[in-house]
CSV table of C-alpha atoms in Angstrom, one decimal:
chain,number,residue,atom,x,y,z
A,240,MET,CA,94.6,91.8,85.5
A,241,GLU,CA,91.7,90.9,88.5
A,242,ASN,CA,88.4,89.7,87.4
A,243,ARG,CA,86.0,92.8,88.1
A,244,ASN,CA,82.5,93.9,88.2
A,245,ASN,CA,82.9,97.3,88.7
A,246,GLY,CA,79.9,100.7,89.0
A,247,TRP,CA,81.5,102.6,87.9
A,248,SER,CA,84.1,103.6,85.4
A,249,GLY,CA,87.5,105.0,87.1
A,250,GLY,CA,88.7,106.6,83.6
A,251,GLN,CA,89.7,105.0,81.0
A,252,GLN,CA,91.6,100.7,81.3
A,253,ASP,CA,93.1,99.9,78.1
A,254,TYR,CA,94.7,97.0,79.3
A,255,ASN,CA,94.4,93.6,81.6
A,256,HIS,CA,95.5,92.4,84.8
A,257,SER,CA,95.9,89.0,85.7
A,258,TYR,CA,96.4,86.9,88.4
A,259,ASN,CA,97.3,83.3,89.8
A,260,PHE,CA,99.0,81.5,93.0
A,261,GLY,CA,102.4,79.7,93.5
A,262,GLY,CA,103.8,77.7,96.1
A,263,GLY,CA,107.3,76.3,97.4
A,264,TYR,CA,109.8,74.5,99.0
A,265,PRO,CA,111.6,76.1,102.8
A,266,VAL,CA,115.2,76.3,102.3
A,267,PRO,CA,116.7,73.9,103.7
A,268,THR,CA,118.4,73.5,107.1
A,269,GLY,CA,120.5,71.0,107.4
A,270,ASP,CA,122.9,68.5,105.2
A,271,ASP,CA,120.8,66.0,105.4
A,272,PHE,CA,117.1,67.7,104.7
A,273,PRO,CA,115.8,65.5,101.3
A,274,PRO,CA,115.3,66.9,97.5
A,275,PRO,CA,111.6,68.5,96.9
A,276,SER,CA,108.6,66.3,95.7
A,277,GLY,CA,109.6,65.1,92.8
A,278,GLY,CA,112.7,62.6,93.2
A,279,GLU,CA,116.0,62.6,94.3
A,280,THR,CA,119.4,64.6,93.3
A,281,PRO,CA,121.5,62.9,90.8
A,282,PRO,CA,124.7,61.5,92.6
A,283,GLY,CA,127.2,63.3,92.3
A,284,GLN,CA,125.0,66.5,92.1
A,285,THR,CA,124.6,69.3,94.5
A,286,PRO,CA,121.4,70.1,95.3
A,287,PRO,CA,119.1,72.8,93.8
A,288,TRP,CA,119.1,74.6,96.5
A,289,ARG,CA,122.8,74.4,96.9
A,290,ARG,CA,123.4,76.4,94.0
A,291,LYS,CA,124.6,80.0,93.7
A,292,PRO,CA,122.5,81.3,91.3
A,293,LYS,CA,124.9,83.8,88.2
A,294,LYS,CA,123.5,87.4,87.7
A,295,ASN,CA,122.8,88.2,83.9
A,296,TRP,CA,121.5,92.0,83.8
A,297,GLY,CA,119.4,92.1,80.7
A,298,ALA,CA,118.7,95.8,78.9
A,299,ALA,CA,115.7,96.9,78.9
A,300,LYS,CA,113.8,97.1,75.4
A,301,LEU,CA,110.9,100.2,75.4
A,302,VAL,CA,107.7,98.3,74.1
A,303,ALA,CA,105.0,100.6,74.7
A,304,LEU,CA,101.7,98.2,74.3
A,305,CYS,CA,97.8,98.5,75.2
A,306,LEU,CA,96.9,96.7,78.4
A,307,LEU,CA,93.3,95.8,79.6
A,308,CYS,CA,93.4,96.8,83.9
A,309,ALA,CA,95.4,98.3,86.7
A,310,LEU,CA,99.2,99.3,86.3
A,311,ILE,CA,102.7,98.7,87.5
A,312,GLY,CA,105.9,99.9,87.4
A,313,GLY,CA,109.1,100.2,88.8
A,314,SER,CA,112.9,98.3,90.0
A,315,VAL,CA,114.4,97.8,92.7
A,316,TYR,CA,117.8,95.1,93.2
A,317,PRO,CA,117.5,92.3,93.8
A,318,ILE,CA,118.1,91.6,97.9
A,319,TYR,CA,116.3,88.8,99.7
A,320,ARG,CA,116.5,89.1,103.5
A,321,THR,CA,114.5,87.4,106.4
A,322,VAL,CA,111.4,90.3,108.0
A,323,ALA,CA,111.4,90.2,111.8
A,324,GLY,CA,110.7,87.7,113.9
A,325,SER,CA,112.1,84.3,113.3
A,326,SER,CA,108.0,82.8,112.6
A,327,THR,CA,107.9,85.4,109.6
A,328,ALA,CA,110.3,83.9,107.5
A,329,ILE,CA,110.6,84.8,103.5
A,330,HIS,CA,111.8,81.6,102.1
A,331,VAL,CA,114.4,82.3,99.0
A,332,GLY,CA,115.6,79.1,96.6
A,333,GLN,CA,119.4,78.5,94.6
A,334,ARG,CA,119.9,77.0,91.5
A,335,THR,CA,122.1,77.4,88.4
A,336,ALA,CA,121.0,79.8,85.5
A,337,THR,CA,120.4,77.2,82.5
A,338,GLU,CA,123.4,77.3,80.3
A,339,LEU,CA,123.1,78.9,77.2
A,340,THR,CA,124.8,75.9,74.7
A,341,THR,CA,123.7,74.1,71.8
A,342,LYS,CA,126.8,71.0,73.7
A,343,THR,CA,125.9,71.0,77.6
A,344,VAL,CA,122.6,70.5,78.6
A,345,ASP,CA,121.2,70.9,82.9
A,346,THR,CA,120.3,67.7,84.0
A,347,GLU,CA,119.5,69.0,87.2
A,348,LYS,CA,115.9,67.6,88.3
A,349,GLU,CA,112.3,69.8,86.8
A,350,LEU,CA,109.4,69.0,88.2
A,351,THR,CA,106.7,67.6,86.0
A,352,PRO,CA,104.0,69.8,85.6
A,353,ALA,CA,102.1,68.1,87.2
A,354,GLU,CA,104.3,67.5,90.4
A,355,LEU,CA,104.7,70.7,90.8
A,356,TYR,CA,100.8,71.0,91.2
A,357,ASN,CA,100.4,68.7,93.9
A,358,SER,CA,103.5,70.9,95.8
A,359,TYR,CA,102.9,74.2,95.9
A,360,VAL,CA,98.8,74.6,95.0
A,361,GLY,CA,97.9,74.9,98.9
A,362,SER,CA,100.6,77.7,98.6
A,363,THR,CA,98.1,79.7,96.6
A,364,VAL,CA,95.1,81.4,97.3
A,365,GLY,CA,92.2,82.9,95.6
A,366,ILE,CA,92.0,86.9,96.3
A,367,THR,CA,88.1,88.3,96.4
A,368,VAL,CA,87.6,91.5,97.4
A,369,ASP,CA,84.6,93.9,98.3
A,370,LEU,CA,84.8,97.5,96.7
A,371,VAL,CA,84.2,101.1,96.6
A,372,GLY,CA,84.4,103.3,94.0
A,373,THR,CA,82.8,107.1,92.2
A,374,ASN,CA,80.8,106.1,89.0
A,375,ILE,CA,80.6,108.7,86.8
A,376,PHE,CA,77.9,110.1,88.3
A,377,GLY,CA,80.4,111.6,91.7
A,378,GLN,CA,78.0,109.1,93.5
A,379,ARG,CA,79.9,106.1,95.4
A,380,VAL,CA,78.6,103.2,94.9
A,381,THR,CA,80.5,98.9,95.9
A,382,ALA,CA,81.4,96.2,93.5
A,383,ALA,CA,82.7,92.8,93.9
A,384,ALA,CA,86.0,91.6,92.0
A,385,ALA,CA,88.5,88.8,92.0
A,386,GLY,CA,92.6,87.7,92.5
A,387,SER,CA,95.5,85.9,93.5
A,388,GLY,CA,98.4,85.4,95.4
A,389,PHE,CA,100.0,83.5,96.9
A,390,VAL,CA,101.8,82.5,100.7
A,391,ILE,CA,105.6,84.6,101.3
A,392,THR,CA,105.7,83.7,105.4
A,393,GLU,CA,103.9,80.2,107.0
A,394,ASN,CA,102.5,83.7,109.6
A,395,GLY,CA,99.9,84.0,107.0
A,396,TYR,CA,102.1,87.3,104.7
A,397,ILE,CA,100.3,86.5,101.0
A,398,LEU,CA,101.6,88.9,98.4
A,399,THR,CA,99.1,89.6,95.6
A,400,ASN,CA,99.0,93.2,93.5
A,401,TYR,CA,98.2,96.6,94.5
A,402,HIS,CA,95.4,96.9,92.0
A,403,VAL,CA,94.2,93.3,93.8
A,404,VAL,CA,93.0,94.8,96.7
A,405,GLU,CA,92.8,98.6,96.1
A,406,ASN,CA,89.7,100.5,97.5
A,407,ALA,CA,89.3,97.2,98.7
A,408,ASN,CA,86.6,97.4,102.0
A,409,GLU,CA,86.6,93.5,102.8
A,410,ILE,CA,89.3,91.1,102.1
A,411,THR,CA,88.9,87.3,101.8
A,412,VAL,CA,91.5,84.3,101.3
A,413,THR,CA,90.3,81.0,99.9
A,414,PHE,CA,93.0,78.4,100.3
A,415,VAL,CA,92.5,75.1,98.2
A,416,ASP,CA,91.2,73.1,101.0
A,417,GLY,CA,88.0,75.3,101.2
A,418,LYS,CA,89.0,77.2,103.6
A,419,THR,CA,88.6,80.8,104.2
A,420,TYR,CA,90.5,83.3,106.0
A,421,PRO,CA,89.4,87.3,106.8
A,422,ALA,CA,92.8,89.0,105.1
A,423,THR,CA,93.6,92.6,106.4
A,424,TYR,CA,95.4,95.4,104.2
A,425,VAL,CA,99.9,95.3,105.4
A,426,GLY,CA,101.1,97.3,103.3
A,427,GLY,CA,101.5,98.0,99.2
A,428,GLU,CA,103.3,99.9,96.4
A,429,LYS,CA,101.0,100.9,93.6
A,430,ALA,CA,104.4,102.7,91.2
A,431,ASN,CA,105.4,98.9,91.9
A,432,ASP,CA,101.9,96.7,91.8
A,433,ILE,CA,103.0,94.9,94.3
A,434,ALA,CA,100.4,94.7,98.0
A,435,VAL,CA,101.2,92.3,101.3
A,436,ILE,CA,98.0,91.2,103.1
A,437,LYS,CA,97.9,89.3,105.6
A,438,ILE,CA,95.9,86.6,107.8
A,439,GLU,CA,95.2,84.8,111.3
A,440,ALA,CA,97.2,81.5,110.4
A,441,GLU,CA,99.9,79.5,111.5
A,442,GLY,CA,102.1,76.8,109.5
A,443,LEU,CA,101.6,77.7,106.2
A,444,THR,CA,103.9,76.7,103.6
A,445,PRO,CA,105.1,79.8,101.8
A,446,VAL,CA,106.3,80.2,98.2
A,447,VAL,CA,110.6,79.5,97.7
A,448,LEU,CA,111.3,82.6,95.3
A,449,GLY,CA,113.8,81.9,92.9
A,450,SER,CA,115.1,85.1,90.8
A,451,SER,CA,114.0,86.0,87.5
A,452,ASP,CA,117.5,87.3,86.5
A,453,ASN,CA,118.5,83.6,86.5
A,454,MET,CA,115.8,83.4,83.7
A,455,ARG,CA,116.5,82.4,79.9
A,456,VAL,CA,114.1,83.5,76.6
A,457,GLY,CA,112.6,79.9,75.9
A,458,GLU,CA,112.7,78.2,79.4
A,459,GLN,CA,109.6,77.0,80.4
A,460,VAL,CA,106.5,77.9,82.3
A,461,ILE,CA,103.8,77.8,85.0
A,462,THR,CA,100.9,79.7,86.9
A,463,ILE,CA,98.0,78.7,89.1
A,464,GLY,CA,95.8,81.4,89.0
A,465,ASN,CA,92.1,81.7,89.6
A,466,PRO,CA,91.1,83.0,86.6
A,467,LEU,CA,87.7,84.0,85.2
A,468,GLY,CA,87.1,84.2,89.4
A,469,GLU,CA,85.3,81.2,89.1
A,470,LEU,CA,87.8,78.8,87.4
A,471,THR,CA,89.8,78.7,91.2
A,472,PHE,CA,93.6,76.3,90.9
A,473,THR,CA,93.6,76.2,87.8
A,474,GLU,CA,97.0,75.8,86.3
A,475,THR,CA,99.1,76.5,83.0
A,476,ALA,CA,102.0,76.4,81.0
A,477,GLY,CA,104.0,78.1,78.6
A,478,ILE,CA,107.6,79.5,78.3
A,479,ILE,CA,109.6,82.9,78.8
A,480,SER,CA,109.2,84.1,75.5
A,481,ALA,CA,110.8,87.6,76.2
A,482,VAL,CA,112.9,89.1,79.4
A,483,ASN,CA,113.6,93.1,80.7
A,484,ARG,CA,109.6,93.8,78.5
A,485,THR,CA,109.1,97.6,79.2
A,486,ILE,CA,105.6,97.8,79.5
A,487,THR,CA,104.3,101.4,79.0
A,488,MET,CA,100.5,100.9,81.1
A,489,SER,CA,97.7,102.8,80.5
A,490,ASP,CA,98.2,106.3,82.8
A,491,GLY,CA,101.9,106.1,81.3
A,492,ARG,CA,103.8,104.4,83.5
A,493,LYS,CA,106.5,101.8,82.5
A,494,ILE,CA,107.1,98.7,84.4
A,495,ASN,CA,110.7,96.0,83.7
A,496,MET,CA,108.3,92.5,82.6
A,497,ILE,CA,108.9,88.9,81.8
A,498,GLN,CA,106.9,88.2,78.5
A,499,THR,CA,104.9,85.0,78.9
A,500,ASP,CA,102.5,82.9,76.2
A,501,CYS,CA,101.0,80.8,79.6
A,502,ALA,CA,96.9,81.2,80.0
A,503,ILE,CA,97.0,84.7,81.9
A,504,ASN,CA,93.4,86.0,81.8
A,505,SER,CA,91.0,88.1,84.4
A,506,GLY,CA,91.3,86.4,87.8
A,507,ASN,CA,94.9,85.3,87.4
A,508,SER,CA,96.7,89.3,88.7
A,509,GLY,CA,99.0,88.2,92.2
A,510,GLY,CA,99.5,85.0,91.4
A,511,PRO,CA,103.2,83.5,90.6
A,512,LEU,CA,104.7,82.7,88.1
A,513,PHE,CA,106.6,79.5,88.3
A,514,ASN,CA,110.2,78.0,87.3
A,515,LEU,CA,109.5,74.0,87.4
A,516,HIS,CA,112.4,73.9,89.5
A,517,GLY,CA,108.8,75.5,91.5
A,518,GLU,CA,110.7,78.3,91.9
A,519,VAL,CA,108.4,82.0,92.4
A,520,ILE,CA,109.9,84.3,90.1
A,521,GLY,CA,107.2,86.6,88.4
A,522,VAL,CA,104.1,88.0,89.6
A,523,VAL,CA,101.5,88.0,87.1
A,524,SER,CA,99.7,90.7,86.6
A,525,ALA,CA,99.2,91.9,82.9
A,526,LYS,CA,98.0,90.5,79.8
A,527,TYR,CA,97.9,92.2,76.6
A,528,SER,CA,94.8,92.3,74.6
A,529,GLY,CA,93.1,93.2,71.2
A,530,SER,CA,90.1,95.3,70.4
A,531,GLY,CA,88.5,92.1,69.3
A,532,SER,CA,86.5,93.8,66.4
A,533,SER,CA,86.0,91.9,63.2
A,534,ASP,CA,88.8,93.8,61.6
A,535,SER,CA,91.8,93.6,64.1
A,536,ALA,CA,93.0,90.6,64.6
A,537,SER,CA,92.9,88.6,68.2
A,538,VAL,CA,95.4,88.2,70.7
A,539,GLU,CA,97.1,85.2,72.3
A,540,GLY,CA,99.9,84.2,74.1
A,541,LEU,CA,100.9,87.3,75.7
A,542,GLY,CA,101.2,87.8,79.0
A,543,PHE,CA,103.5,89.5,81.3
A,544,ALA,CA,104.7,89.4,85.4
A,545,ILE,CA,106.9,91.8,87.3
A,546,PRO,CA,110.3,89.4,88.0
A,547,ILE,CA,111.0,88.5,91.9
A,548,ASP,CA,114.1,90.8,91.9
A,549,ASP,CA,112.6,93.7,90.9
A,550,VAL,CA,110.2,93.9,94.0
A,551,ALA,CA,111.6,90.7,96.6
A,552,ASP,CA,113.5,93.8,98.7
A,553,ILE,CA,110.0,95.8,98.0
A,554,VAL,CA,108.0,92.5,99.6
A,555,SER,CA,110.1,92.8,103.0
A,556,GLU,CA,110.4,96.4,104.4
A,557,LEU,CA,106.1,95.8,102.8
A,558,VAL,CA,106.0,92.8,105.9
A,559,THR,CA,108.2,94.8,108.4
A,560,ASN,CA,107.3,98.4,108.2
A,561,GLY,CA,103.8,98.6,105.8
A,562,TYR,CA,105.9,100.4,103.4
A,563,VAL,CA,108.5,101.6,101.2
A,564,SER,CA,111.1,103.4,103.5
A,565,GLY,CA,112.8,106.6,101.7
A,566,LYS,CA,111.1,107.2,98.9
A,567,PRO,CA,111.1,111.0,99.3
A,568,PHE,CA,107.5,112.5,99.0
A,569,MET,CA,105.7,116.4,97.3
A,570,GLY,CA,102.2,115.2,97.7
A,571,VAL,CA,101.1,116.7,94.7
A,572,GLY,CA,98.6,115.4,91.9
A,573,LEU,CA,100.2,116.2,87.6
A,574,GLY,CA,99.2,116.5,84.7
A,575,ASP,CA,100.8,117.4,81.2
A,576,VAL,CA,100.0,120.3,79.8
A,577,ASP,CA,97.7,119.9,76.2
A,578,GLU,CA,99.1,120.7,73.2
A,579,GLN,CA,96.8,123.3,72.3
A,580,ALA,CA,97.7,125.3,75.2
A,581,GLN,CA,101.3,125.2,74.4
A,582,ALA,CA,100.6,126.7,71.0
A,583,TYR,CA,99.0,129.7,73.1
A,584,GLY,CA,102.7,130.4,74.8
A,585,VAL,CA,102.2,128.3,77.7
A,586,PRO,CA,105.3,126.8,78.6
A,587,ALA,CA,105.5,122.7,78.6
A,588,GLY,CA,105.6,121.4,82.0
A,589,ALA,CA,103.7,119.2,84.5
A,590,VAL,CA,100.8,121.5,85.3
A,591,VAL,CA,99.8,120.5,89.6
A,592,SER,CA,96.4,119.8,89.5
A,593,LEU,CA,95.9,118.1,93.4
A,594,ALA,CA,98.0,120.5,96.2
A,595,PRO,CA,96.3,119.4,99.3
A,596,ASP,CA,97.1,121.1,102.6
A,597,GLY,CA,99.2,119.7,105.3
A,598,LEU,CA,101.7,117.8,102.5
A,599,PRO,CA,105.0,120.3,101.2
A,600,ALA,CA,104.5,121.0,98.0
A,601,ALA,CA,101.2,123.0,99.2
A,602,LYS,CA,102.9,123.8,102.6
A,603,ALA,CA,106.2,125.3,100.4
A,604,GLY,CA,103.4,127.5,98.1
A,605,ILE,CA,102.4,125.6,95.0
A,606,GLN,CA,98.9,125.7,94.4
A,607,VAL,CA,96.6,123.9,91.7
A,608,GLY,CA,96.9,125.2,88.2
A,609,ASP,CA,101.1,125.7,88.5
A,610,ILE,CA,103.2,125.1,86.3
A,611,ILE,CA,106.2,123.0,87.1
A,612,THR,CA,109.3,123.5,84.2
A,613,ALA,CA,112.2,123.2,85.6
A,614,LEU,CA,113.8,121.4,88.4
A,615,ASP,CA,117.0,122.9,90.0
A,616,GLY,CA,117.4,124.1,87.1
A,617,LYS,CA,117.1,121.1,84.2
A,618,ALA,CA,114.0,122.0,82.8
A,619,VAL,CA,111.1,119.3,82.6
A,620,LYS,CA,108.4,118.8,79.8
A,621,GLY,CA,106.5,117.0,81.8
A,622,ARG,CA,105.0,114.3,84.8
A,623,ASP,CA,107.3,112.0,84.2
A,624,GLU,CA,110.1,114.1,83.5
A,625,LEU,CA,109.3,115.9,87.0
A,626,THR,CA,108.9,112.4,88.9
A,627,ALA,CA,112.2,110.7,87.5
A,628,ALA,CA,113.7,113.8,88.8
A,629,VAL,CA,111.8,113.6,91.8
A,630,LYS,CA,113.5,110.0,92.3
A,631,GLU,CA,117.3,110.9,91.8
A,632,HIS,CA,116.6,113.0,95.1
A,633,ALA,CA,116.8,111.5,99.0
A,634,VAL,CA,114.7,112.3,102.0
A,635,GLY,CA,114.7,115.6,103.4
A,636,ASP,CA,116.4,116.9,100.3
A,637,SER,CA,115.7,120.9,99.4
A,638,VAL,CA,114.5,121.1,95.1
A,639,THR,CA,113.9,124.3,93.8
A,640,LEU,CA,110.3,124.3,91.2
A,641,SER,CA,110.5,127.1,88.8
A,642,VAL,CA,107.1,127.6,88.2
A,643,PHE,CA,104.6,129.2,85.7
A,644,ARG,CA,101.6,130.7,87.1
A,645,SER,CA,99.2,132.9,85.4
A,646,GLY,CA,101.7,134.0,82.9
A,647,GLU,CA,103.9,135.1,86.4
A,648,LYS,CA,107.5,133.1,86.8
A,649,LEU,CA,108.0,132.1,90.3
A,650,GLU,CA,111.0,130.0,92.1
A,651,VAL,CA,109.2,128.2,95.1
A,652,LYS,CA,111.9,126.1,97.3
A,653,VAL,CA,110.2,122.5,99.0
A,654,THR,CA,111.3,120.1,101.0
A,655,LEU,CA,111.0,115.8,100.1
A,656,ALA,CA,109.6,114.3,102.9
A,657,GLU,CA,109.6,110.8,103.1
A,658,SER,CA,106.1,109.1,101.2
A,659,THR,CA,104.8,107.4,104.8
A,660,PRO,CA,101.4,105.5,105.0
A,661,GLU,CA,100.2,109.6,107.5
A,662,LEU,CA,101.5,111.5,104.0
A,663,GLN,CA,99.3,109.2,101.4
A,664,GLU,CA,96.2,108.8,103.5
A,665,ILE,CA,96.0,112.9,103.1
A,666,TYR,CA,96.5,112.7,99.5
A,667,GLU,CA,94.4,109.7,99.5
A,668,LYS,CA,91.2,111.8,100.5
A,669,ALA,CA,92.3,114.7,98.9
A,670,GLN,CA,92.3,112.4,95.6
A,671,THR,CA,89.0,111.1,96.5
A,672,ALA,CA,87.0,114.4,97.3
A,673,TYR,CA,88.7,115.2,93.5
A,674,GLU,CA,87.9,112.3,91.4
A,675,GLU,CA,84.2,112.7,92.8
A,676,GLU,CA,84.4,116.5,91.6
A,677,GLN,CA,85.5,115.6,88.7
A,678,ALA,CA,82.9,112.5,87.8
A,679,GLN,CA,80.1,115.5,88.5
A,680,LYS,CA,81.8,117.7,86.3
A,681,ARG,CA,82.4,114.8,83.6
A,682,GLN,CA,78.2,114.3,83.5
A,683,GLN,CA,77.5,117.7,83.2
A,684,GLN,CA,80.5,118.3,80.4
A,685,SER,CA,78.2,114.7,78.5
A,686,GLN,CA,75.8,116.1,78.7
A,687,GLN,CA,77.1,119.8,77.5
A,688,GLY,CA,79.3,118.1,74.9
A,689,GLY,CA,82.0,118.6,76.1
A,690,TYR,CA,84.7,116.9,77.7
A,691,SER,CA,87.1,116.1,81.1
A,692,TYR,CA,90.4,116.0,81.7
A,693,GLY,CA,92.4,112.8,83.4
A,694,TRP,CA,93.0,111.7,86.6
A,695,PRO,CA,96.2,113.3,88.8
A,696,PHE,CA,99.5,111.2,89.3
A,697,THR,CA,101.2,110.8,93.0
A,698,TRP,CA,105.0,110.5,93.8
């Protein structure tokens, strides 16, 4: 979760994101490469960087949680690849997964928390940003936020959470030695809460990306981060409490997470979750928090991290292209039809709250206020089902939407485009104007004792 001192209200925030830092040793290129800091490999054993990880795909469990801050979601199969340029390489570690048996103990060398911190704190960063947003009066205001991140290439690419740098005017990166650098935004994936930024620096020490699929409940993990935006480069330790937790965020989106009892607080968001072999196996992103009222129990030790296997390929694409290629895009903001409206005969479906000119949906004739009830003849009851249906198609596909408009039933064919930064920019400008308009309406409605509708959702 980032530590934000916002001057505006951005809608309901009922979950808490956190950020921290990480580091790692590079993949060895020769047989004589020395073992990582912390000791020699025991005789007769394969060094940890030579071992091939096993795959273990766990079943996802649905857990609806109320969290305090930003958003995440999605899953991508774990493919690690070197991005363009010999100096732009993401380092990947390999080790044998812990055997789940009471008779066999893995004696592979592990680092102590002190050794891990000493080895990798230099690969972690604190991130501060100047933000621009809209307050409840529809006015543009600025604020500050703080988070964490970690170096993934020698030439200055840094991974963090999308919500850490979202709407940032300026981004500043700070290392443990006190050096600071201005950073530029390279690209991000809002649906997965992942972003890449870049500083002009060479010879940095990148972290090693491990495999989250190798981790087991009970294994020890460590974070290094920027809690509260003030207690920089703080290390906290804990265990993996659960894997494959499906977390429901405040906007209804779901994401697969690693659960940990490491102390995670505002400002830790965007940093790494380490195993004791110095490999990053997750990106710290959220924590569960109680209401804090006297009549409810406080909540401790419920932190969450995005599994690195779920986003490794996304990260490579962000470094290479600045965006994730091949994602279908209609260019509409969506909501759900209110149950009260359904009681008066309005059909269930995904209601269009935003359809900017120049994007595929608007070009096909979709209008604000349309209710999309089916895609290619398959009924959709709300925005989540429609979003899932679109994701099953490819860029360039033509889909038929069943639309309810002012009492009439229509069919509209939409050709899906690729979600490029250019198209996203068109949408985001329209969304900003929409949010300012809605903020003004909320102010008027609050003065009149009314209420306002939520934000649109893009896909």
